[in-house]
Structures are given as structure tokens and as C-alpha cells.
Amino acid sequence: ETAAAGETAAAAAEAAEAAAYKRTVELGLALQAAGCALLTLHGRTKEQRSMPCDWRAIRALKRALSIPVVANGGVEAPEDVAACLSATEADGVMSSEAALENPAIFEGVGASRAGQLALAREYVELARRHPPRCSSVVKAHLFKLLYMALQAHHGLRVRLGSASSFAAACDVAEEVIALEEAEAARNPAPMAARCDGPGAPFLTWYRRHRSDGKQSVAVAGTLAAEA
């Protein structure tokens, strides 16, 4: 009887979840019927832009479809990838803002002020080897890769913003990297500290508009209990 009651409760919870995300599920089913082979869902509506990502919406869609579903939203740190997969039951995870600042996230490497230097230096080397069509592309990436560093070097931040050529932008970036490498040699511990979580010593680009702390969903444990 206990097992049967548990199964009934689980089925009721799943039905309630499906009802809560009815429009999302209906759209997903329609896209699947139209021939869509894979869907990516971000766990926020446009009105929820500054709110925590709702991974339950992604799970409801995944359970309703037979095609692969990729989860997006609320992935700030490497640990969030596994948590998102577990909570949403999705087939994969897509990251945008976190990966733009820390491309090493999918290698399991967290963001730190010192760690960003190697990424930025590699990016500059690749950019010099394969110049883009316009300098704005490079500047946009450098502002993200070196966000933490540029908060400490305001003058160089202004210079990067006003750089009118690809070469000038790369030159400024290399100045920033050199200063930061010297700082890392003087103060290795804080520079190497993880910054992709609560209580970080430096503000990351990912968190620049997030005053309420970590924006990945705080309901993973609840989701696991409901499953």
C-alpha cells in the first residue's frame, strides 16, 4: 500500500507539473509534430529575466517529448552542469553568459581572476593569428574574459572601450594581462579564488546584474524529491 501510495503521489505531482507548464509543453509537442529534431529551452519567461531559472519547466517539457531536449539557464559554474542535467532530465546543457566569460566551464574549470588571464591570452593569440572582420567582435569578448581585471584597471577599461582598431584592442588586453599576472604573483590566493559562487572576492561578468546571488535554480533538491 505504501508503494502504491507513493506511485500515486508521484503521478499526481507529475500531472500537476505538466499542467503548470501547459503552454510550454503544448508548443514543444507542436514543434515535435512539425518535424523538429531537437529543442533547447531556457527556463525563464521574458518577464523572469532577473529571476532564478526554473528547471522544472525544462523537466516538464523533457518528460512530454520523445526528441532530445537541451537545458539552458542557471548554469554559472561547472558543478551546475551536472545539477542541471539531474534536475531537468535533459539530454544536454547549453551555457551562454557563463561560457562567454569562462570558456573552460565545460572542462570543469571554475572562474577565477587569475584563471581568466590564460584564457584571455590564448584568445588574443588566436585573434592575432585569425583576425576578425571588425575590432568590435574582439573588444566584446575581451570585456567578458577580462571583466574582473578591468574593474581594477579603470583606465585600461576606458582605453579598451575607445580602441579604434583590432591591434589597439589586443595591445590594451596584453597590458591588462601583464598587470594581472604581476598581481597574481604578489597575491596568489585571492587571485586564484573561485568567483563563480556566493561570497566570491571579485564580481564576475555573469553576476554583474545579479544582486540576489547565484542565479541557478535553488530547487534542485526539491526537484529530486518530487521525481
Tab-separated table of C-alpha atoms in Angstrom:
chain	number	residue	atom	x	y	z
A	1	GLU	CA	0.000	0.000	0.000
A	2	THR	CA	2.841	2.393	0.835
A	3	ALA	CA	4.500	1.794	-2.538
A	4	ALA	CA	1.198	2.241	-4.344
A	5	ALA	CA	0.526	5.475	-2.470
A	6	GLY	CA	3.988	6.706	-3.384
A	7	GLU	CA	3.412	5.948	-7.054
A	8	THR	CA	0.061	7.725	-6.946
A	9	ALA	CA	1.622	10.792	-5.320
A	10	ALA	CA	4.432	10.844	-7.868
A	11	ALA	CA	1.960	10.589	-10.750
A	12	ALA	CA	-0.121	13.409	-9.257
A	13	ALA	CA	2.965	15.583	-8.863
A	14	GLU	CA	3.999	14.945	-12.451
A	15	ALA	CA	0.489	15.781	-13.702
A	16	ALA	CA	0.471	18.996	-11.661
A	17	GLU	CA	3.860	19.953	-13.083
A	18	ALA	CA	2.679	19.327	-16.644
A	19	ALA	CA	-0.385	21.485	-16.023
A	20	ALA	CA	1.739	24.319	-14.622
A	21	TYR	CA	3.796	24.436	-17.816
A	22	LYS	CA	0.924	23.574	-20.173
A	23	ARG	CA	1.643	26.228	-22.804
A	24	THR	CA	5.339	25.367	-22.922
A	25	VAL	CA	4.610	21.659	-23.293
A	26	GLU	CA	1.940	22.274	-25.937
A	27	LEU	CA	4.340	24.375	-28.000
A	28	GLY	CA	7.034	21.714	-27.658
A	29	LEU	CA	4.648	18.992	-28.799
A	30	ALA	CA	3.576	21.098	-31.779
A	31	LEU	CA	7.193	21.677	-32.797
A	32	GLN	CA	7.941	17.986	-32.434
A	33	ALA	CA	4.917	17.095	-34.590
A	34	ALA	CA	6.119	19.574	-37.218
A	35	GLY	CA	9.404	17.705	-37.546
A	36	CYS	CA	11.671	19.406	-35.022
A	37	ALA	CA	14.538	17.047	-34.184
A	38	LEU	CA	15.857	18.784	-31.051
A	39	LEU	CA	14.666	21.548	-28.735
A	40	THR	CA	16.542	23.893	-26.409
A	41	LEU	CA	14.543	25.539	-23.637
A	42	HIS	CA	15.594	28.413	-21.402
A	43	GLY	CA	13.938	28.132	-18.002
A	44	ARG	CA	12.682	31.720	-17.784
A	45	THR	CA	9.982	33.728	-19.490
A	46	LYS	CA	10.850	37.216	-20.751
A	47	GLU	CA	9.265	38.645	-17.579
A	48	GLN	CA	11.515	36.456	-15.388
A	49	ARG	CA	14.810	37.749	-16.759
A	50	SER	CA	16.260	38.667	-13.350
A	51	MET	CA	14.715	35.715	-11.522
A	52	PRO	CA	16.237	32.286	-10.822
A	53	CYS	CA	15.942	29.854	-13.701
A	54	ASP	CA	13.049	27.400	-13.363
A	55	TRP	CA	14.464	23.997	-14.236
A	56	ARG	CA	11.052	22.390	-13.577
A	57	ALA	CA	9.753	23.856	-16.837
A	58	ILE	CA	12.551	22.118	-18.725
A	59	ARG	CA	11.861	18.840	-16.953
A	60	ALA	CA	8.156	19.051	-17.793
A	61	LEU	CA	8.998	19.564	-21.475
A	62	LYS	CA	11.551	16.749	-21.491
A	63	ARG	CA	9.074	14.304	-19.987
A	64	ALA	CA	6.453	15.198	-22.586
A	65	LEU	CA	8.658	14.866	-25.687
A	66	SER	CA	10.424	11.976	-27.375
A	67	ILE	CA	13.048	14.150	-29.116
A	68	PRO	CA	16.220	15.364	-27.318
A	69	VAL	CA	15.848	18.424	-25.096
A	70	VAL	CA	18.752	20.709	-24.183
A	71	ALA	CA	18.517	22.752	-20.974
A	72	ASN	CA	19.583	26.384	-20.822
A	73	GLY	CA	19.731	28.845	-17.946
A	74	GLY	CA	21.088	28.923	-14.420
A	75	VAL	CA	24.458	27.386	-15.293
A	76	GLU	CA	27.195	29.530	-13.769
A	77	ALA	CA	29.781	27.025	-12.576
A	78	PRO	CA	30.998	23.582	-13.711
A	79	GLU	CA	29.080	21.935	-10.867
A	80	ASP	CA	25.846	23.404	-12.213
A	81	VAL	CA	26.119	21.321	-15.382
A	82	ALA	CA	25.620	18.030	-13.525
A	83	ALA	CA	22.998	19.574	-11.238
A	84	CYS	CA	21.029	20.854	-14.221
A	85	LEU	CA	21.138	17.508	-16.017
A	86	SER	CA	19.954	15.738	-12.885
A	87	ALA	CA	17.141	18.184	-12.149
A	88	THR	CA	15.826	18.593	-15.693
A	89	GLU	CA	16.487	15.067	-17.058
A	90	ALA	CA	17.603	16.868	-20.230
A	91	ASP	CA	19.879	15.343	-22.843
A	92	GLY	CA	22.375	18.185	-22.699
A	93	VAL	CA	23.145	21.600	-21.239
A	94	MET	CA	23.790	24.835	-23.101
A	95	SER	CA	25.517	27.808	-21.458
A	96	SER	CA	25.710	31.341	-22.813
A	97	GLU	CA	26.812	34.067	-20.384
A	98	ALA	CA	28.946	31.839	-18.173
A	99	ALA	CA	30.709	30.276	-21.166
A	100	LEU	CA	31.335	33.654	-22.793
A	101	GLU	CA	33.279	34.728	-19.705
A	102	ASN	CA	34.768	31.338	-18.838
A	103	PRO	CA	35.012	29.058	-21.892
A	104	ALA	CA	36.695	26.453	-19.670
A	105	ILE	CA	33.439	25.788	-17.783
A	106	PHE	CA	32.789	22.602	-19.764
A	107	GLU	CA	36.269	21.359	-18.887
A	108	GLY	CA	35.279	21.557	-15.230
A	109	VAL	CA	37.343	24.686	-14.525
A	110	GLY	CA	35.733	27.381	-12.375
A	111	ALA	CA	36.169	31.100	-12.963
A	112	SER	CA	38.880	32.975	-11.075
A	113	ARG	CA	40.584	36.286	-11.686
A	114	ALA	CA	43.922	34.563	-12.317
A	115	GLY	CA	42.383	31.807	-14.409
A	116	GLN	CA	40.855	34.320	-16.787
A	117	LEU	CA	44.334	35.528	-17.760
A	118	ALA	CA	45.318	32.317	-19.518
A	119	LEU	CA	42.011	32.288	-21.389
A	120	ALA	CA	42.396	35.915	-22.431
A	121	ARG	CA	45.999	35.434	-23.529
A	122	GLU	CA	45.030	32.395	-25.618
A	123	TYR	CA	42.158	34.352	-27.150
A	124	VAL	CA	44.422	37.275	-28.103
A	125	GLU	CA	46.941	34.890	-29.681
A	126	LEU	CA	44.206	33.197	-31.720
A	127	ALA	CA	42.686	36.534	-32.697
A	128	ARG	CA	46.043	37.830	-33.938
A	129	ARG	CA	46.503	34.630	-35.905
A	130	HIS	CA	42.977	34.773	-37.357
A	131	PRO	CA	41.955	38.457	-37.433
A	132	PRO	CA	38.188	39.095	-37.362
A	133	ARG	CA	36.377	41.342	-39.795
A	134	CYS	CA	35.926	44.107	-37.192
A	135	SER	CA	37.505	45.108	-33.898
A	136	SER	CA	34.156	45.239	-32.077
A	137	VAL	CA	33.991	41.437	-32.008
A	138	VAL	CA	37.342	41.198	-30.243
A	139	LYS	CA	36.521	44.011	-27.827
A	140	ALA	CA	33.230	42.349	-26.873
A	141	HIS	CA	34.986	39.086	-25.993
A	142	LEU	CA	37.824	40.811	-24.142
A	143	PHE	CA	35.403	42.787	-21.986
A	144	LYS	CA	33.885	39.498	-20.852
A	145	LEU	CA	37.103	37.491	-20.463
A	146	LEU	CA	38.812	40.313	-18.547
A	147	TYR	CA	35.767	41.699	-16.729
A	148	MET	CA	37.166	41.123	-13.240
A	149	ALA	CA	40.551	42.561	-14.164
A	150	LEU	CA	39.091	45.642	-15.820
A	151	GLN	CA	37.211	46.530	-12.643
A	152	ALA	CA	40.632	47.022	-11.046
A	153	HIS	CA	42.163	48.866	-14.010
A	154	HIS	CA	39.617	51.502	-14.921
A	155	GLY	CA	41.979	53.468	-17.131
A	156	LEU	CA	42.690	50.439	-19.271
A	157	ARG	CA	38.986	49.640	-19.367
A	158	VAL	CA	38.372	53.086	-20.875
A	159	ARG	CA	41.206	52.582	-23.343
A	160	LEU	CA	39.831	49.217	-24.429
A	161	GLY	CA	36.427	50.766	-24.959
A	162	SER	CA	37.858	53.543	-27.099
A	163	ALA	CA	40.266	51.342	-29.079
A	164	SER	CA	39.548	52.009	-32.737
A	165	SER	CA	41.408	49.077	-34.230
A	166	PHE	CA	41.837	45.371	-33.711
A	167	ALA	CA	45.550	45.759	-32.959
A	168	ALA	CA	44.930	48.511	-30.398
A	169	ALA	CA	42.365	46.370	-28.568
A	170	CYS	CA	44.795	43.442	-28.390
A	171	ASP	CA	47.589	45.717	-27.166
A	172	VAL	CA	45.421	47.007	-24.308
A	173	ALA	CA	44.407	43.444	-23.412
A	174	GLU	CA	48.039	42.390	-23.198
A	175	GLU	CA	48.765	45.333	-20.874
A	176	VAL	CA	45.915	44.238	-18.626
A	177	ILE	CA	47.127	40.633	-18.637
A	178	ALA	CA	50.684	41.686	-17.723
A	179	LEU	CA	49.454	43.782	-14.783
A	180	GLU	CA	47.205	40.989	-13.591
A	181	GLU	CA	49.970	38.393	-13.827
A	182	ALA	CA	52.125	40.625	-11.630
A	183	GLU	CA	49.242	40.946	-9.171
A	184	ALA	CA	48.781	37.164	-9.150
A	185	ALA	CA	52.460	36.757	-8.290
A	186	ARG	CA	52.111	39.193	-5.355
A	187	ASN	CA	48.763	37.909	-4.074
A	188	PRO	CA	48.233	34.374	-5.391
A	189	ALA	CA	45.480	33.233	-3.012
A	190	PRO	CA	42.775	35.838	-3.716
A	191	MET	CA	43.609	35.924	-7.411
A	192	ALA	CA	43.185	32.137	-7.660
A	193	ALA	CA	39.973	32.056	-5.581
A	194	ARG	CA	36.820	30.771	-7.291
A	195	CYS	CA	34.483	33.622	-8.225
A	196	ASP	CA	31.570	31.688	-9.720
A	197	GLY	CA	29.680	31.271	-6.472
A	198	PRO	CA	28.335	33.117	-3.416
A	199	GLY	CA	30.797	35.170	-1.365
A	200	ALA	CA	33.347	35.478	-4.166
A	201	PRO	CA	36.133	38.054	-3.683
A	202	PHE	CA	35.582	39.576	-7.142
A	203	LEU	CA	32.492	40.247	-9.243
A	204	THR	CA	32.258	38.249	-12.464
A	205	TRP	CA	30.631	39.411	-15.685
A	206	TYR	CA	27.995	36.704	-15.174
A	207	ARG	CA	26.957	38.318	-11.882
A	208	ARG	CA	27.157	41.937	-12.985
A	209	HIS	CA	23.366	42.466	-12.818
A	210	ARG	CA	22.614	39.833	-10.205
A	211	SER	CA	22.260	41.375	-6.770
A	212	ASP	CA	20.477	38.339	-5.316
A	213	GLY	CA	23.443	35.992	-5.572
A	214	LYS	CA	23.642	32.815	-7.570
A	215	GLN	CA	21.033	32.631	-10.286
A	216	SER	CA	20.969	28.908	-10.913
A	217	VAL	CA	17.876	27.250	-9.536
A	218	ALA	CA	17.811	26.602	-5.826
A	219	VAL	CA	15.178	23.897	-6.142
A	220	ALA	CA	17.343	21.006	-7.346
A	221	GLY	CA	16.843	19.139	-4.088
A	222	THR	CA	13.106	19.725	-4.241
A	223	LEU	CA	13.008	18.507	-7.817
A	224	ALA	CA	14.855	15.337	-6.894
A	225	ALA	CA	12.420	14.727	-4.053
A	226	GLU	CA	9.448	15.251	-6.340
A	227	ALA	CA	10.762	12.970	-9.106
